[in-house]
XYZ file of C-alpha atoms in Angstrom:
384
model
C -10.046 -51.087 55.924
C -12.991 -50.745 53.654
C -16.082 -52.364 55.348
C -19.711 -52.113 54.451
C -22.512 -53.213 56.652
C -24.682 -56.369 56.432
C -28.449 -56.312 56.653
C -29.544 -57.585 60.061
C -30.683 -61.191 60.401
C -30.645 -64.027 62.891
C -33.114 -66.180 64.794
C -33.611 -65.553 68.413
C -32.171 -68.366 70.526
C -30.104 -69.943 67.775
C -26.378 -69.960 67.440
C -25.426 -68.449 64.097
C -22.351 -70.218 62.493
C -19.863 -67.678 61.226
C -18.708 -68.088 57.681
C -16.291 -66.204 55.523
C -16.653 -66.386 51.776
C -13.494 -65.201 49.937
C -12.831 -64.456 46.248
C -14.275 -62.634 43.394
C -12.851 -60.504 40.562
C -15.408 -61.522 37.916
C -19.126 -62.252 37.748
C -18.084 -65.875 37.361
C -16.731 -65.971 40.862
C -19.269 -63.560 42.394
C -22.505 -65.055 41.392
C -21.667 -68.482 42.779
C -20.391 -66.791 45.846
C -23.720 -65.061 46.546
C -25.705 -68.263 45.791
C -23.720 -70.045 48.397
C -24.263 -67.223 50.820
C -27.991 -67.258 50.196
C -28.143 -70.985 50.744
C -26.265 -70.810 54.061
C -28.359 -67.890 55.309
C -31.539 -69.615 54.399
C -30.472 -73.027 55.776
C -28.641 -72.232 59.033
C -29.020 -68.392 59.379
C -25.319 -68.138 58.957
C -23.517 -64.855 59.712
C -21.635 -64.244 56.535
C -18.556 -62.010 55.916
C -17.146 -61.692 52.361
C -13.486 -60.955 51.729
C -12.684 -59.735 48.274
C -9.994 -57.832 46.315
C -10.037 -53.941 46.774
C -11.149 -52.200 43.669
C -12.705 -55.311 42.029
C -16.423 -55.675 41.170
C -17.271 -57.724 44.203
C -16.692 -54.553 46.288
C -19.941 -53.109 44.778
C -21.848 -56.263 43.891
C -21.654 -57.895 47.291
C -23.040 -54.957 49.383
C -25.762 -54.617 46.694
C -26.854 -58.049 47.671
C -26.979 -57.041 51.359
C -23.581 -58.547 52.653
C -20.730 -57.135 54.486
C -17.415 -57.163 52.606
C -13.710 -56.318 53.324
C -11.289 -55.592 50.512
C -7.726 -56.887 50.535
C -5.073 -54.963 48.437
C -4.029 -58.290 46.789
C -3.317 -58.429 43.020
C -2.486 -61.064 40.546
C 1.164 -61.838 39.393
C 2.220 -60.243 36.018
C 3.604 -63.125 34.045
C 4.529 -60.838 31.125
C 6.265 -58.118 33.175
C 7.924 -59.962 36.118
C 9.656 -56.718 37.249
C 6.275 -55.428 38.330
C 5.868 -58.270 40.780
C 7.843 -56.676 43.590
C 4.723 -54.467 44.186
C 2.430 -57.481 43.842
C 4.430 -59.293 46.581
C 4.210 -56.321 48.851
C 0.414 -56.272 48.419
C 0.255 -60.027 49.065
C 2.244 -59.710 52.366
C -0.075 -56.870 53.461
C -3.097 -58.939 52.510
C -2.031 -61.897 54.623
C -1.562 -59.549 57.535
C -5.047 -58.191 57.031
C -6.348 -61.757 56.680
C -4.874 -62.718 60.027
C -6.695 -59.724 61.633
C -10.036 -60.646 59.913
C -9.783 -64.191 61.276
C -8.951 -62.921 64.849
C -11.757 -60.416 64.861
C -14.572 -62.391 63.011
C -13.690 -65.756 64.388
C -15.254 -67.877 61.534
C -16.073 -71.604 61.901
C -15.334 -72.156 58.234
C -13.711 -70.239 55.387
C -14.974 -70.859 51.780
C -12.753 -69.955 48.674
C -14.615 -69.316 45.453
C -11.496 -68.281 43.396
C -10.110 -64.892 42.598
C -7.248 -62.987 44.099
C -8.436 -62.761 47.663
C -9.204 -66.450 48.249
C -5.466 -67.350 48.400
C -4.197 -65.402 51.433
C -7.550 -65.813 53.152
C -7.659 -69.576 52.996
C -3.934 -69.895 53.550
C -4.136 -67.985 56.805
C -7.264 -69.950 57.908
C -5.486 -73.271 57.252
C -2.579 -72.116 59.327
C -4.891 -71.671 62.264
C -6.749 -75.035 61.960
C -9.978 -73.353 60.628
C -11.793 -75.673 58.268
C -11.750 -74.617 54.575
C -13.805 -75.450 51.517
C -12.685 -74.739 47.974
C -15.254 -74.196 45.292
C -13.222 -74.956 42.102
C -15.321 -73.820 39.076
C -13.131 -74.862 36.225
C -12.137 -78.095 34.621
C -8.485 -77.200 35.016
C -7.404 -76.119 38.452
C -5.284 -73.083 39.076
C -1.950 -72.987 40.928
C -3.476 -71.357 44.048
C -6.233 -73.930 44.563
C -3.885 -76.793 43.915
C -1.644 -75.476 46.746
C -4.637 -74.875 49.064
C -6.138 -78.264 48.293
C -3.503 -80.106 50.471
C -5.139 -78.808 53.584
C -8.778 -78.247 52.478
C -11.543 -80.222 54.229
C -13.679 -80.325 51.033
C -13.153 -79.350 47.321
C -16.461 -78.870 45.446
C -16.027 -79.279 41.712
C -18.071 -79.166 38.611
C -16.291 -81.554 36.361
C -15.168 -85.161 36.401
C -11.580 -86.240 36.667
C -10.537 -83.542 39.117
C -8.327 -86.084 41.037
C -5.676 -85.029 38.561
C -5.338 -81.866 40.715
C -6.745 -82.604 44.065
C -6.803 -85.415 46.713
C -9.617 -87.718 45.695
C -10.900 -88.273 49.189
C -11.971 -84.558 49.658
C -13.549 -84.130 46.134
C -17.291 -83.740 45.929
C -18.986 -83.074 42.540
C -21.509 -80.354 43.178
C -21.478 -78.238 39.972
C -21.323 -74.554 39.943
C -24.175 -72.497 41.459
C -25.869 -70.257 38.942
C -28.228 -67.314 39.165
C -31.571 -68.636 40.541
C -33.641 -66.308 38.267
C -32.461 -68.193 35.261
C -33.957 -71.415 36.530
C -37.081 -69.907 37.931
C -38.250 -68.177 34.760
C -41.683 -69.379 33.600
C -41.757 -67.529 30.208
C -42.459 -69.663 27.022
C -40.024 -69.367 24.132
C -42.714 -67.434 22.290
C -43.066 -64.969 25.237
C -39.329 -64.551 25.541
C -38.736 -63.961 21.868
C -41.569 -61.413 21.697
C -40.090 -59.531 24.811
C -37.090 -58.769 22.506
C -39.325 -57.778 19.631
C -38.376 -60.866 17.689
C -40.458 -63.606 15.800
C -40.715 -66.963 17.708
C -41.148 -68.563 14.356
C -37.511 -67.872 13.174
C -34.229 -69.027 14.652
C -32.619 -66.818 17.332
C -28.908 -66.570 17.988
C -27.731 -65.186 21.299
C -24.402 -63.716 21.445
C -22.883 -62.755 24.835
C -19.376 -61.564 25.818
C -19.601 -60.477 29.434
C -20.275 -57.122 30.927
C -17.214 -55.557 29.374
C -17.569 -57.384 26.062
C -15.326 -59.969 24.334
C -13.582 -57.883 21.464
C -13.125 -60.967 19.256
C -16.666 -62.040 19.428
C -17.923 -58.543 18.845
C -15.701 -58.038 15.771
C -16.775 -61.370 14.419
C -20.383 -60.306 14.594
C -19.589 -56.838 13.353
C -18.131 -58.441 10.251
C -20.742 -61.105 9.716
C -23.996 -59.633 11.009
C -25.301 -59.019 7.508
C -24.706 -62.661 6.461
C -26.683 -63.765 9.481
C -29.541 -61.432 8.641
C -29.540 -62.519 5.049
C -30.114 -66.188 6.071
C -33.040 -65.184 8.177
C -31.249 -65.696 11.488
C -32.438 -63.388 14.233
C -29.813 -62.105 16.734
C -29.738 -60.855 20.342
C -26.225 -59.313 20.624
C -24.830 -58.217 23.977
C -21.787 -56.183 23.102
C -20.600 -55.044 26.555
C -19.731 -51.448 27.407
C -16.261 -51.375 25.861
C -17.479 -51.797 22.328
C -19.201 -48.381 22.281
C -21.425 -47.698 19.326
C -19.894 -50.121 16.947
C -22.649 -52.643 17.354
C -25.606 -50.334 16.583
C -23.650 -49.012 13.601
C -23.020 -52.451 12.257
C -26.808 -53.299 12.348
C -28.230 -50.162 10.814
C -31.029 -51.041 8.349
C -31.144 -54.577 9.524
C -34.295 -56.344 10.957
C -34.540 -58.997 13.401
C -31.332 -57.853 15.339
C -31.315 -56.608 18.946
C -28.111 -54.918 19.956
C -27.520 -53.946 23.593
C -24.587 -53.313 25.903
C -26.247 -55.177 28.650
C -29.035 -57.669 28.906
C -31.158 -57.182 32.030
C -33.377 -60.221 31.518
C -30.956 -62.996 30.785
C -33.559 -65.595 31.652
C -35.649 -64.509 28.620
C -32.595 -64.149 26.349
C -31.555 -67.834 27.097
C -35.255 -68.938 26.802
C -35.612 -67.369 23.372
C -32.179 -68.602 21.970
C -31.851 -71.675 19.736
C -27.967 -71.296 19.859
C -25.650 -69.305 22.086
C -22.186 -67.875 21.343
C -20.143 -67.264 24.408
C -16.671 -67.306 26.044
C -16.026 -70.456 28.028
C -15.860 -69.179 31.608
C -17.083 -71.600 34.262
C -20.190 -69.588 35.124
C -21.297 -69.343 31.571
C -20.851 -72.940 30.856
C -22.753 -73.939 34.041
C -25.664 -71.830 32.838
C -25.644 -73.407 29.455
C -25.586 -76.861 30.994
C -28.450 -76.232 33.520
C -30.594 -74.660 30.662
C -29.721 -77.259 28.036
C -28.514 -74.658 25.455
C -26.343 -75.672 22.492
C -23.382 -73.423 22.219
C -20.458 -72.190 20.194
C -17.710 -71.463 22.695
C -14.811 -69.175 21.988
C -12.416 -69.521 24.812
C -10.641 -66.352 25.960
C -6.804 -66.483 25.485
C -6.136 -64.087 28.274
C -6.840 -66.304 31.324
C -4.447 -68.214 33.602
C -3.542 -71.850 32.639
C -5.781 -71.427 29.473
C -8.565 -72.766 31.687
C -11.417 -71.695 29.325
C -10.074 -73.982 26.514
C -10.086 -76.790 29.017
C -13.626 -75.957 30.021
C -14.747 -75.924 26.485
C -13.110 -79.084 25.648
C -14.824 -80.890 28.375
C -18.132 -80.183 26.488
C -16.828 -80.682 23.087
C -15.485 -84.172 23.862
C -19.073 -85.106 24.725
C -20.726 -83.552 21.690
C -22.294 -80.848 23.894
C -20.648 -77.764 22.244
C -18.506 -76.547 19.375
C -15.262 -74.753 19.984
C -13.958 -71.947 17.715
C -10.505 -70.691 18.589
C -10.188 -66.984 19.375
C -7.559 -66.483 16.718
C -9.862 -68.019 14.149
C -13.270 -66.471 15.141
C -13.279 -63.406 12.866
C -13.094 -65.720 9.879
C -15.094 -68.804 11.128
C -17.492 -67.911 13.948
C -20.338 -66.573 11.853
C -20.185 -69.273 9.318
C -20.211 -71.957 12.004
C -23.254 -70.324 13.675
C -25.119 -70.245 10.417
C -24.350 -73.875 9.786
C -25.402 -75.011 13.245
C -28.484 -72.980 13.672
C -29.673 -74.396 10.277
C -29.224 -78.037 11.526
C -32.270 -78.804 13.874
C -31.014 -82.344 14.394
C -27.477 -81.237 15.485
C -28.921 -78.594 17.854
C -31.238 -81.146 19.382
C -28.280 -83.533 19.859
C -26.143 -80.804 21.362
C -28.997 -79.803 23.813
C -29.474 -83.406 24.936
C -25.728 -83.745 25.555
C -25.199 -80.540 27.450
C -28.300 -81.062 29.639
C -26.810 -84.396 30.874
C -23.947 -82.356 32.300
C -26.195 -79.832 34.130
C -26.573 -79.693 37.861
C -29.398 -77.360 39.051
C -29.028 -77.745 42.828
C -25.319 -76.906 43.268
C -25.941 -74.397 46.095
C -27.807 -77.069 48.056
C -25.014 -79.591 47.445
C -22.434 -77.056 48.683
C -24.588 -76.318 51.669
C -24.550 -79.944 52.574
C -20.756 -80.029 52.489
C -20.649 -76.932 54.816
C -23.056 -78.535 57.176
C -21.069 -81.670 57.196
C -17.798 -79.892 57.924
C -19.433 -77.755 60.771
C -20.960 -80.878 62.197
C -17.532 -82.750 62.195
C -15.868 -79.633 63.684
C -18.360 -79.610 66.616
C -18.182 -83.238 67.143
C -21.755 -83.758 65.983
C -23.207 -86.044 63.403
C -24.810 -84.228 60.540
C -27.684 -85.361 58.412
């Protein structure tokens, strides 16, 4: 069992509630999980154990943030090659056995699931033992695992309206999705942010992001159309991700007003500088755009379960808060759409106003309130 140590904490004389936070797999699961952990540690000095999937990014990101984590061998089902699922089922059964041992050894007072492979067996085993569970559903379209777990969950924290389609209405609480606190805390002006990238604050700036690995469709759309953007006077901050190699820098040779990088270390400044953002439609990305009031073109990934990114995007499109470009059409349409939008100040202003209405900036506090309420009920105390 792979275990890393947590930084010491605790307040003398106080009983520390024990909390398991389970899930991960992507930054979209890990960042909210860490935000929840920080809130619970700050508010009630909780002793927190993370449970993730072995080999996934949470196994490095969580210890870097100072928390203990245990990895389960769980993996996702292969819908395209069902014959490979014999091994997946074996891993699931082993993960459930490990989950039982973790619960017996750690004795948590609540288990929180943030999505990702590990949350299923961990919450299922907790529910079998009568341990309170909280589900943090980040997407507008719930996945199969969370729909099954919802039947015995004490609270389901959601980011979108209408989630009673999937979950019992009496346990739904709209909290939004926690986002990286540094994005909200930045005090840079747009001018300072633009200049930090070597760009002019007097010209429009397009921010293009595709995650740490990169979104191939978005990258190839930019590769094809970057000269058109530059010819229209549009400046670009383009995060390619590491899988695109040197193709980005090669595409922008000789062009001015274009910044190409595999990774943006200062996302707060990148967002602050941007007049328009091109992004996938993962729950975390959308929550950041909402909280910061950024108009966006969303290109949903076609490679996700239940096509939830399209559902996420449409929740914004239907309110005039974003524009959707289908992945299959992006190479032909994305850059033209970006040029048209960024050249229309009234449209950008309208989209910004609409997406801002959907933003929730205190999601971690709201989720903390739910945890406190559940713990109070469990202990037979009234919570305030």
